[in-house]
Each structure stands twice: as structure tokens, then as C-alpha cells.
Amino acid sequence: MQAKHPQRNFEGYGPTPPDPKWPGGAKLALNFVINVEEGSEPSIEDGDPATESALTEGASGSFPGRDLAAESMFEYGSRVGYWRIARLFEEREMPATIMACGLALERNPKIAAHVRDSELFDICAHGWRWEHHRALTRDEERERIARTVASIKQTTGRAPDGWYCRYGPSTNTRLLLSENGSFLYDSDAYNDELPYWLDVNSKSHLVVPYSLTNNDAKFLRGAVDSGEAFFRMLRESFDMLIAEGTTAPKMMSIGLHLRIAGHPGRASGLKLFLEYVARHGDDVWVTTRSDIARHWHRHHQPQA
């Protein structure tokens, strides 16, 4: 049967989005995503042709053999960055979503244990490791999804509720997630500010869109140059959405990486923003992607 999900939709909810009915009448659902990837990136030791240097401080470039500078920058994220970011959320009792690669959690048992014991963090699977799902056969991708679920369940004691591909999905990904049957949602979309339902081979499937706009990767791409600038960027989006939320509440996703926002000068901007959010009280629902998905399942069932 031909899947409907690869078909593009340029209209969405249009001028009349639904009232999401966020808890307590909140004007905005705010979700922070903490990416746990360190140890899952391509590396010579894992049989890859080159060391991954994406989203690092500017490793020494492409050359044969291991790039020890890039490897060390990834290690900073799991050794130091995770704990700094986690503390910022824990001190304020604010929930967040751990978007984790299965292999990264296997190689970082202290982080896996912390996630397992946390009452603030939920889990969204970020693939088995960094690989292009578009290059996998359907059977290979099916195996990767199952392997990721089993791995995360083993390391954290709970299966991931959602899925998000590292390099973007293949045309089979959503079909295979639906077939797997263990996911509340996927986030392999950037096309809306509210969740929405799709028909995937005659089954209702929920999409909780993500965003790369409010993302700490902007530090390494030159768009943001200080913690204060990061705070300002996040605050401007937040203020606009809170103002719109009087009549049309939406959701906002913020992406954080251990080896980026985990550095002190950048974490300072995150700290400023968390404090700013806290001053808005019940106007904002700081939540996890799992709880957004459960809310949508409960209050916004797909139309027959």
C-alpha cells in the first residue's frame, strides 16, 4: 500500500489552528531538548571512513586517520557538559526531553543511570548512532529502530516514547515507526508549531514537530556569539509566542547539545532564559515531548 506520509502539505492548520487546551490555560507549551550523542558519532574506531567533526569548535579538518581534536570535543559533552546542563534544569525543577542515540547511552553509563533515575527527563530516541537513514535498506532501517528501542530500554529501564533521526528520515522511517508500534510520536518534521495527526497506512500517527531555529548550533554557525545573545534569541521567540498565545497558543522547541551549550559562557545564556521563563508562571507550560504527545492523544483525537 502506498504510504500517505511522504506527500507534502503546504496548508496545515491554516488561519484557524486548534486551541491546544494546554494544562492550566497556558499560552505556550515549552520543551527543551537535551541531545545525548557523544560516542555515537562517526569515528575511525567504529569503522567509519572519517572522524565526525560536525557541531564541534572547529576541529582540524578532513584528513586520513583519527581526528583526536574532534574526538576530544565530543568527550567534553559527556564528561562535563551534560552535568552542567542537567543541574540547571534540576535546580529549577524544570522538565526536559533527552534526545538520545542508543549507542551514546551504552557508552555513557553514568548519564544513562542519571536519566533512568530522573523524574524530570523523558526520552526521545535519536537513532542507534549517527547514520543516514536514507542510505539504509528498509530491512536495515527496521533493524536499527528495533535495536535502538531495545538498547535504550536496557540502559535506562524504559523505552523511548518518541523518535527523531539524526540526519533526517528516509521515506520509510515513519512507516517503520508505525509498524514498530512502540512510539507515541515522531519529531521528524519542522513544519508546524502544533502537533498533528497523519494517516500512515490506515493507522493514526502523531507528529510532534521539532525546530532547528531555537538551537544552540547557532553558536558554531556564527549566528550567536555569546550567552547573552543566545538568551536574547530565545527570549524574542518566547515573547512573540506568549503574546500570540492569548488567542492562539502554540509550542516552542529549544535544542541543546552537551558539547555546545554545556560550555560555561553558553550555559550562562541558558540560565538567564530559564530564570526568565520561571517569571512567567502559569502562562507557560514547561514540559516534555512525551507529555505534549500524551496531551494530544487525550484531547485531540484524529478526525474520523
PDB file of C-alpha atoms in Angstrom, residues 123-283:
ATOM      1  CA  ILE A 123      13.429  10.048  26.337  1.00  0.00           C
ATOM      2  CA  CYS A 124      13.136  10.500  22.586  1.00  0.00           C
ATOM      3  CA  ALA A 125      15.205   8.085  20.506  1.00  0.00           C
ATOM      4  CA  HIS A 126      17.750   9.819  18.265  1.00  0.00           C
ATOM      5  CA  GLY A 127      18.649   6.718  16.289  1.00  0.00           C
ATOM      6  CA  TRP A 128      21.081   3.936  17.088  1.00  0.00           C
ATOM      7  CA  ARG A 129      24.031   6.138  16.085  1.00  0.00           C
ATOM      8  CA  TRP A 130      24.753   8.909  13.603  1.00  0.00           C
ATOM      9  CA  GLU A 131      23.933   7.435  10.225  1.00  0.00           C
ATOM     10  CA  HIS A 132      21.947   8.467   7.187  1.00  0.00           C
ATOM     11  CA  HIS A 133      18.678   6.547   7.283  1.00  0.00           C
ATOM     12  CA  ARG A 134      18.149   7.437   3.628  1.00  0.00           C
ATOM     13  CA  ALA A 135      21.117   5.185   2.812  1.00  0.00           C
ATOM     14  CA  LEU A 136      19.660   2.165   4.645  1.00  0.00           C
ATOM     15  CA  THR A 137      17.525  -0.514   3.089  1.00  0.00           C
ATOM     16  CA  ARG A 138      14.056  -0.927   4.539  1.00  0.00           C
ATOM     17  CA  ASP A 139      15.123  -4.056   6.430  1.00  0.00           C
ATOM     18  CA  GLU A 140      18.261  -2.360   7.740  1.00  0.00           C
ATOM     19  CA  GLU A 141      16.258   0.598   8.993  1.00  0.00           C
ATOM     20  CA  ARG A 142      13.681  -1.660  10.620  1.00  0.00           C
ATOM     21  CA  GLU A 143      16.517  -3.403  12.475  1.00  0.00           C
ATOM     22  CA  ARG A 144      18.074  -0.094  13.580  1.00  0.00           C
ATOM     23  CA  ILE A 145      14.792   1.142  15.036  1.00  0.00           C
ATOM     24  CA  ALA A 146      14.233  -2.094  16.958  1.00  0.00           C
ATOM     25  CA  ARG A 147      17.848  -2.120  18.120  1.00  0.00           C
ATOM     26  CA  THR A 148      17.586   1.462  19.363  1.00  0.00           C
ATOM     27  CA  VAL A 149      14.435   0.767  21.360  1.00  0.00           C
ATOM     28  CA  ALA A 150      15.945  -2.344  22.938  1.00  0.00           C
ATOM     29  CA  SER A 151      19.212  -0.565  23.750  1.00  0.00           C
ATOM     30  CA  ILE A 152      17.598   2.461  25.426  1.00  0.00           C
ATOM     31  CA  LYS A 153      15.268   0.216  27.373  1.00  0.00           C
ATOM     32  CA  GLN A 154      18.261  -1.782  28.570  1.00  0.00           C
ATOM     33  CA  THR A 155      20.354   1.220  29.635  1.00  0.00           C
ATOM     34  CA  THR A 156      17.612   3.394  31.162  1.00  0.00           C
ATOM     35  CA  GLY A 157      14.934   0.898  32.136  1.00  0.00           C
ATOM     36  CA  ARG A 158      12.319   2.486  29.884  1.00  0.00           C
ATOM     37  CA  ALA A 159      11.621   2.563  26.181  1.00  0.00           C
ATOM     38  CA  PRO A 160      11.723   5.881  24.317  1.00  0.00           C
ATOM     39  CA  ASP A 161       8.327   7.474  23.664  1.00  0.00           C
ATOM     40  CA  GLY A 162       9.398   9.305  20.503  1.00  0.00           C
ATOM     41  CA  TRP A 163      11.777   9.181  17.566  1.00  0.00           C
ATOM     42  CA  TYR A 164      13.936  11.722  15.729  1.00  0.00           C
ATOM     43  CA  CYS A 165      16.536  10.852  13.052  1.00  0.00           C
ATOM     44  CA  ARG A 166      19.991  12.425  13.274  1.00  0.00           C
ATOM     45  CA  TYR A 167      20.333  13.246   9.566  1.00  0.00           C
ATOM     46  CA  GLY A 168      16.668  13.310   8.643  1.00  0.00           C
ATOM     47  CA  PRO A 169      14.294  10.425   7.891  1.00  0.00           C
ATOM     48  CA  SER A 170      14.036   8.181   4.883  1.00  0.00           C
ATOM     49  CA  THR A 171      10.778   7.734   3.003  1.00  0.00           C
ATOM     50  CA  ASN A 172      10.336   4.525   5.012  1.00  0.00           C
ATOM     51  CA  THR A 173      11.049   5.861   8.510  1.00  0.00           C
ATOM     52  CA  ARG A 174       7.541   6.865   9.535  1.00  0.00           C
ATOM     53  CA  LEU A 175       6.089   3.663   8.100  1.00  0.00           C
ATOM     54  CA  LEU A 176       8.561   1.612  10.115  1.00  0.00           C
ATOM     55  CA  LEU A 177       7.932   3.575  13.308  1.00  0.00           C
ATOM     56  CA  SER A 178       4.206   2.952  12.916  1.00  0.00           C
ATOM     57  CA  GLU A 179       4.885  -0.708  12.181  1.00  0.00           C
ATOM     58  CA  ASN A 180       7.085  -0.984  15.276  1.00  0.00           C
ATOM     59  CA  GLY A 181       4.144   0.177  17.371  1.00  0.00           C
ATOM     60  CA  SER A 182       6.045   1.361  20.450  1.00  0.00           C
ATOM     61  CA  PHE A 183       6.111   5.112  19.789  1.00  0.00           C
ATOM     62  CA  LEU A 184       3.688   7.821  20.914  1.00  0.00           C
ATOM     63  CA  TYR A 185       5.021  10.189  18.251  1.00  0.00           C
ATOM     64  CA  ASP A 186       7.862  11.122  15.961  1.00  0.00           C
ATOM     65  CA  SER A 187       9.515  14.519  15.584  1.00  0.00           C
ATOM     66  CA  ASP A 188      10.916  14.151  12.071  1.00  0.00           C
ATOM     67  CA  ALA A 189       9.218  17.337  10.872  1.00  0.00           C
ATOM     68  CA  TYR A 190       9.842  21.071  11.120  1.00  0.00           C
ATOM     69  CA  ASN A 191       6.641  22.310   9.512  1.00  0.00           C
ATOM     70  CA  ASP A 192       4.385  23.464  12.369  1.00  0.00           C
ATOM     71  CA  GLU A 193       4.148  24.794  15.908  1.00  0.00           C
ATOM     72  CA  LEU A 194       1.467  22.328  16.982  1.00  0.00           C
ATOM     73  CA  PRO A 195       1.278  18.527  16.845  1.00  0.00           C
ATOM     74  CA  TYR A 196      -0.793  16.935  14.101  1.00  0.00           C
ATOM     75  CA  TRP A 197      -2.074  13.529  13.062  1.00  0.00           C
ATOM     76  CA  LEU A 198      -1.239  11.627   9.895  1.00  0.00           C
ATOM     77  CA  ASP A 199      -2.716   8.524   8.347  1.00  0.00           C
ATOM     78  CA  VAL A 200       0.171   6.102   7.920  1.00  0.00           C
ATOM     79  CA  ASN A 201      -1.113   3.035   6.124  1.00  0.00           C
ATOM     80  CA  SER A 202      -4.557   3.328   7.724  1.00  0.00           C
ATOM     81  CA  LYS A 203      -3.148   3.922  11.221  1.00  0.00           C
ATOM     82  CA  SER A 204      -3.256   7.255  13.051  1.00  0.00           C
ATOM     83  CA  HIS A 205       0.250   8.526  13.718  1.00  0.00           C
ATOM     84  CA  LEU A 206       1.142  11.620  15.743  1.00  0.00           C
ATOM     85  CA  VAL A 207       3.837  14.095  14.713  1.00  0.00           C
ATOM     86  CA  VAL A 208       5.218  16.496  17.329  1.00  0.00           C
ATOM     87  CA  PRO A 209       7.235  18.871  15.126  1.00  0.00           C
ATOM     88  CA  TYR A 210      10.730  19.910  16.103  1.00  0.00           C
ATOM     89  CA  SER A 211      12.635  23.084  15.183  1.00  0.00           C
ATOM     90  CA  LEU A 212      16.253  23.930  14.459  1.00  0.00           C
ATOM     91  CA  THR A 213      15.579  27.664  14.805  1.00  0.00           C
ATOM     92  CA  ASN A 214      15.991  27.962  18.566  1.00  0.00           C
ATOM     93  CA  ASN A 215      19.038  25.731  18.692  1.00  0.00           C
ATOM     94  CA  ASP A 216      22.488  26.142  20.229  1.00  0.00           C
ATOM     95  CA  ALA A 217      24.049  25.021  16.923  1.00  0.00           C
ATOM     96  CA  LYS A 218      23.775  28.715  16.022  1.00  0.00           C
ATOM     97  CA  PHE A 219      26.862  29.268  18.203  1.00  0.00           C
ATOM     98  CA  LEU A 220      29.026  27.213  15.861  1.00  0.00           C
ATOM     99  CA  ARG A 221      27.487  28.695  12.728  1.00  0.00           C
ATOM    100  CA  GLY A 222      28.274  32.250  13.747  1.00  0.00           C
ATOM    101  CA  ALA A 223      24.696  33.422  14.245  1.00  0.00           C
ATOM    102  CA  VAL A 224      25.097  33.664  18.039  1.00  0.00           C
ATOM    103  CA  ASP A 225      28.333  34.746  19.683  1.00  0.00           C
ATOM    104  CA  SER A 226      27.633  34.882  23.416  1.00  0.00           C
ATOM    105  CA  GLY A 227      25.411  33.510  26.157  1.00  0.00           C
ATOM    106  CA  GLU A 228      23.624  36.859  26.271  1.00  0.00           C
ATOM    107  CA  ALA A 229      22.920  36.702  22.529  1.00  0.00           C
ATOM    108  CA  PHE A 230      21.571  33.163  22.936  1.00  0.00           C
ATOM    109  CA  PHE A 231      19.297  34.369  25.725  1.00  0.00           C
ATOM    110  CA  ARG A 232      18.094  37.248  23.567  1.00  0.00           C
ATOM    111  CA  MET A 233      17.348  34.953  20.626  1.00  0.00           C
ATOM    112  CA  LEU A 234      15.319  32.571  22.801  1.00  0.00           C
ATOM    113  CA  ARG A 235      13.563  35.408  24.629  1.00  0.00           C
ATOM    114  CA  GLU A 236      12.423  37.073  21.408  1.00  0.00           C
ATOM    115  CA  SER A 237      10.768  33.884  20.143  1.00  0.00           C
ATOM    116  CA  PHE A 238       9.288  33.196  23.575  1.00  0.00           C
ATOM    117  CA  ASP A 239       7.818  36.696  23.927  1.00  0.00           C
ATOM    118  CA  MET A 240       6.220  36.556  20.476  1.00  0.00           C
ATOM    119  CA  LEU A 241       4.632  33.183  21.184  1.00  0.00           C
ATOM    120  CA  ILE A 242       3.386  34.242  24.630  1.00  0.00           C
ATOM    121  CA  ALA A 243       1.748  37.315  23.065  1.00  0.00           C
ATOM    122  CA  GLU A 244       0.129  35.194  20.341  1.00  0.00           C
ATOM    123  CA  GLY A 245      -0.908  32.654  22.953  1.00  0.00           C
ATOM    124  CA  THR A 246      -3.701  34.909  24.182  1.00  0.00           C
ATOM    125  CA  THR A 247      -5.703  33.800  21.154  1.00  0.00           C
ATOM    126  CA  ALA A 248      -3.656  31.006  19.516  1.00  0.00           C
ATOM    127  CA  PRO A 249      -1.399  29.018  21.889  1.00  0.00           C
ATOM    128  CA  LYS A 250       1.476  27.116  20.294  1.00  0.00           C
ATOM    129  CA  MET A 251       4.531  25.078  21.286  1.00  0.00           C
ATOM    130  CA  MET A 252       8.212  26.037  21.239  1.00  0.00           C
ATOM    131  CA  SER A 253      11.152  23.637  20.990  1.00  0.00           C
ATOM    132  CA  ILE A 254      14.696  24.532  22.068  1.00  0.00           C
ATOM    133  CA  GLY A 255      17.621  22.288  21.112  1.00  0.00           C
ATOM    134  CA  LEU A 256      20.704  21.932  23.310  1.00  0.00           C
ATOM    135  CA  HIS A 257      23.897  19.929  22.784  1.00  0.00           C
ATOM    136  CA  LEU A 258      26.198  18.820  25.587  1.00  0.00           C
ATOM    137  CA  ARG A 259      29.358  19.886  23.761  1.00  0.00           C
ATOM    138  CA  ILE A 260      27.887  23.287  22.814  1.00  0.00           C
ATOM    139  CA  ALA A 261      25.537  24.719  25.440  1.00  0.00           C
ATOM    140  CA  GLY A 262      27.426  22.751  28.081  1.00  0.00           C
ATOM    141  CA  HIS A 263      30.289  25.260  27.998  1.00  0.00           C
ATOM    142  CA  PRO A 264      30.116  27.904  30.760  1.00  0.00           C
ATOM    143  CA  GLY A 265      29.695  31.060  28.667  1.00  0.00           C
ATOM    144  CA  ARG A 266      26.890  29.475  26.671  1.00  0.00           C
ATOM    145  CA  ALA A 267      25.241  27.801  29.644  1.00  0.00           C
ATOM    146  CA  SER A 268      25.056  31.258  31.209  1.00  0.00           C
ATOM    147  CA  GLY A 269      22.620  32.262  28.455  1.00  0.00           C
ATOM    148  CA  LEU A 270      20.528  29.180  29.072  1.00  0.00           C
ATOM    149  CA  LYS A 271      20.484  30.013  32.775  1.00  0.00           C
ATOM    150  CA  LEU A 272      19.238  33.539  32.045  1.00  0.00           C
ATOM    151  CA  PHE A 273      16.471  32.151  29.859  1.00  0.00           C
ATOM    152  CA  LEU A 274      15.355  29.555  32.404  1.00  0.00           C
ATOM    153  CA  GLU A 275      15.104  32.304  35.009  1.00  0.00           C
ATOM    154  CA  TYR A 276      13.147  34.457  32.553  1.00  0.00           C
ATOM    155  CA  VAL A 277      10.729  31.616  31.820  1.00  0.00           C
ATOM    156  CA  ALA A 278      10.195  30.981  35.539  1.00  0.00           C
ATOM    157  CA  ARG A 279       8.937  34.552  35.961  1.00  0.00           C
ATOM    158  CA  HIS A 280       6.039  33.874  33.585  1.00  0.00           C
ATOM    159  CA  GLY A 281       4.328  31.432  35.922  1.00  0.00           C
ATOM    160  CA  ASP A 282       1.241  29.697  34.599  1.00  0.00           C
ATOM    161  CA  ASP A 283       1.443  31.411  31.201  1.00  0.00           C
TER     162      ASP A 283
END
